[in-house]
């Protein structure tokens, strides 16, 4: 349906009638919470390396959708403030 742990995935779940979402979080190098499943960026973004070694600004610019489908190219890694 949509790449995991992205706003597109959460929207799709809610549109399908889900009453909640499950998500995974990790800290960036500058101690911000980001929503990404793995402790590395390798599998679900266009980058490699540990999430905890990158500052928020870098992680927020990663493409978290292309690995799933080109329809989601440009989908970003959400920061925790994306939900407020």
Coordinates of C-alpha atoms in Angstrom, one line a residue:
X1 CA 0.0 0.0 0.0
X2 CA 2.7 2.5 1.1
X3 CA 6.3 2.5 2.4
X4 CA 6.4 1.6 6.1
X5 CA 6.7 4.3 8.8
X6 CA 5.8 7.2 6.4
X7 CA 3.0 9.7 6.5
X8 CA 1.7 8.1 3.3
X9 CA 1.4 4.7 5.1
X10 CA -0.3 6.2 8.2
X11 CA -2.8 8.1 6.0
X12 CA -3.5 4.9 4.0
X13 CA -4.2 3.0 7.2
X14 CA -6.6 5.7 8.5
X15 CA -8.4 5.9 5.2
X16 CA -8.8 2.1 5.3
X17 CA -10.5 2.4 8.7
X18 CA -7.7 1.7 11.1
X19 CA -8.2 3.1 14.6
X20 CA -4.5 3.5 15.2
X21 CA -1.1 3.1 13.8
X22 CA 2.1 1.3 14.9
X23 CA 5.4 3.1 14.4
X24 CA 9.1 2.8 15.2
X25 CA 11.3 5.6 16.3
X26 CA 15.0 6.3 16.6
X27 CA 17.1 9.3 17.8
X28 CA 19.2 11.3 15.4
X29 CA 22.7 12.5 16.3
X30 CA 21.2 15.8 17.6
X31 CA 18.7 13.9 19.8
X32 CA 15.5 14.4 17.7
X33 CA 13.0 11.6 17.4
X34 CA 12.4 10.3 13.8
X35 CA 10.0 7.7 12.6
X36 CA 12.0 4.9 10.9
X37 CA 11.8 1.2 11.4
X38 CA 15.5 0.3 11.4
X39 CA 18.4 1.7 13.2
X40 CA 20.1 2.1 9.8
X41 CA 18.9 4.1 6.8
X42 CA 20.0 1.4 4.4
X43 CA 16.8 -0.6 3.7
X44 CA 14.1 2.1 3.7
X45 CA 15.9 5.2 2.4
X46 CA 18.3 6.3 -0.3
X47 CA 21.1 6.6 2.2
X48 CA 23.2 4.3 4.3
X49 CA 24.6 4.3 7.8
X50 CA 23.2 4.7 11.3
X51 CA 20.3 7.0 11.9
X52 CA 21.9 8.0 15.2
X53 CA 24.9 9.4 13.4
X54 CA 23.0 11.9 11.3
X55 CA 21.4 15.2 12.3
X56 CA 17.7 15.7 12.0
X57 CA 18.0 18.0 9.0
X58 CA 19.8 15.3 7.0
X59 CA 17.4 12.5 8.0
X60 CA 14.4 14.6 7.1
X61 CA 15.7 15.1 3.6
X62 CA 16.1 11.4 2.8
X63 CA 13.9 9.7 0.3
X64 CA 11.9 7.1 2.2
X65 CA 9.6 6.1 -0.6
X66 CA 11.5 5.1 -3.8
X67 CA 12.6 1.7 -2.4
X68 CA 8.9 0.8 -2.2
X69 CA 7.7 2.3 -5.5
X70 CA 8.5 5.3 -7.7
X71 CA 4.9 6.4 -6.9
X72 CA 6.3 7.3 -3.5
X73 CA 9.5 9.0 -4.6
X74 CA 10.3 11.9 -2.4
X75 CA 8.3 10.6 0.6
X76 CA 10.3 11.8 3.7
X77 CA 11.3 10.3 7.0
X78 CA 8.9 11.9 9.4
X79 CA 10.1 13.7 12.5
X80 CA 8.0 13.3 15.7
X81 CA 6.7 16.8 15.3
X82 CA 5.0 15.7 12.1
X83 CA 2.2 14.3 14.2
X84 CA 1.3 17.5 16.2

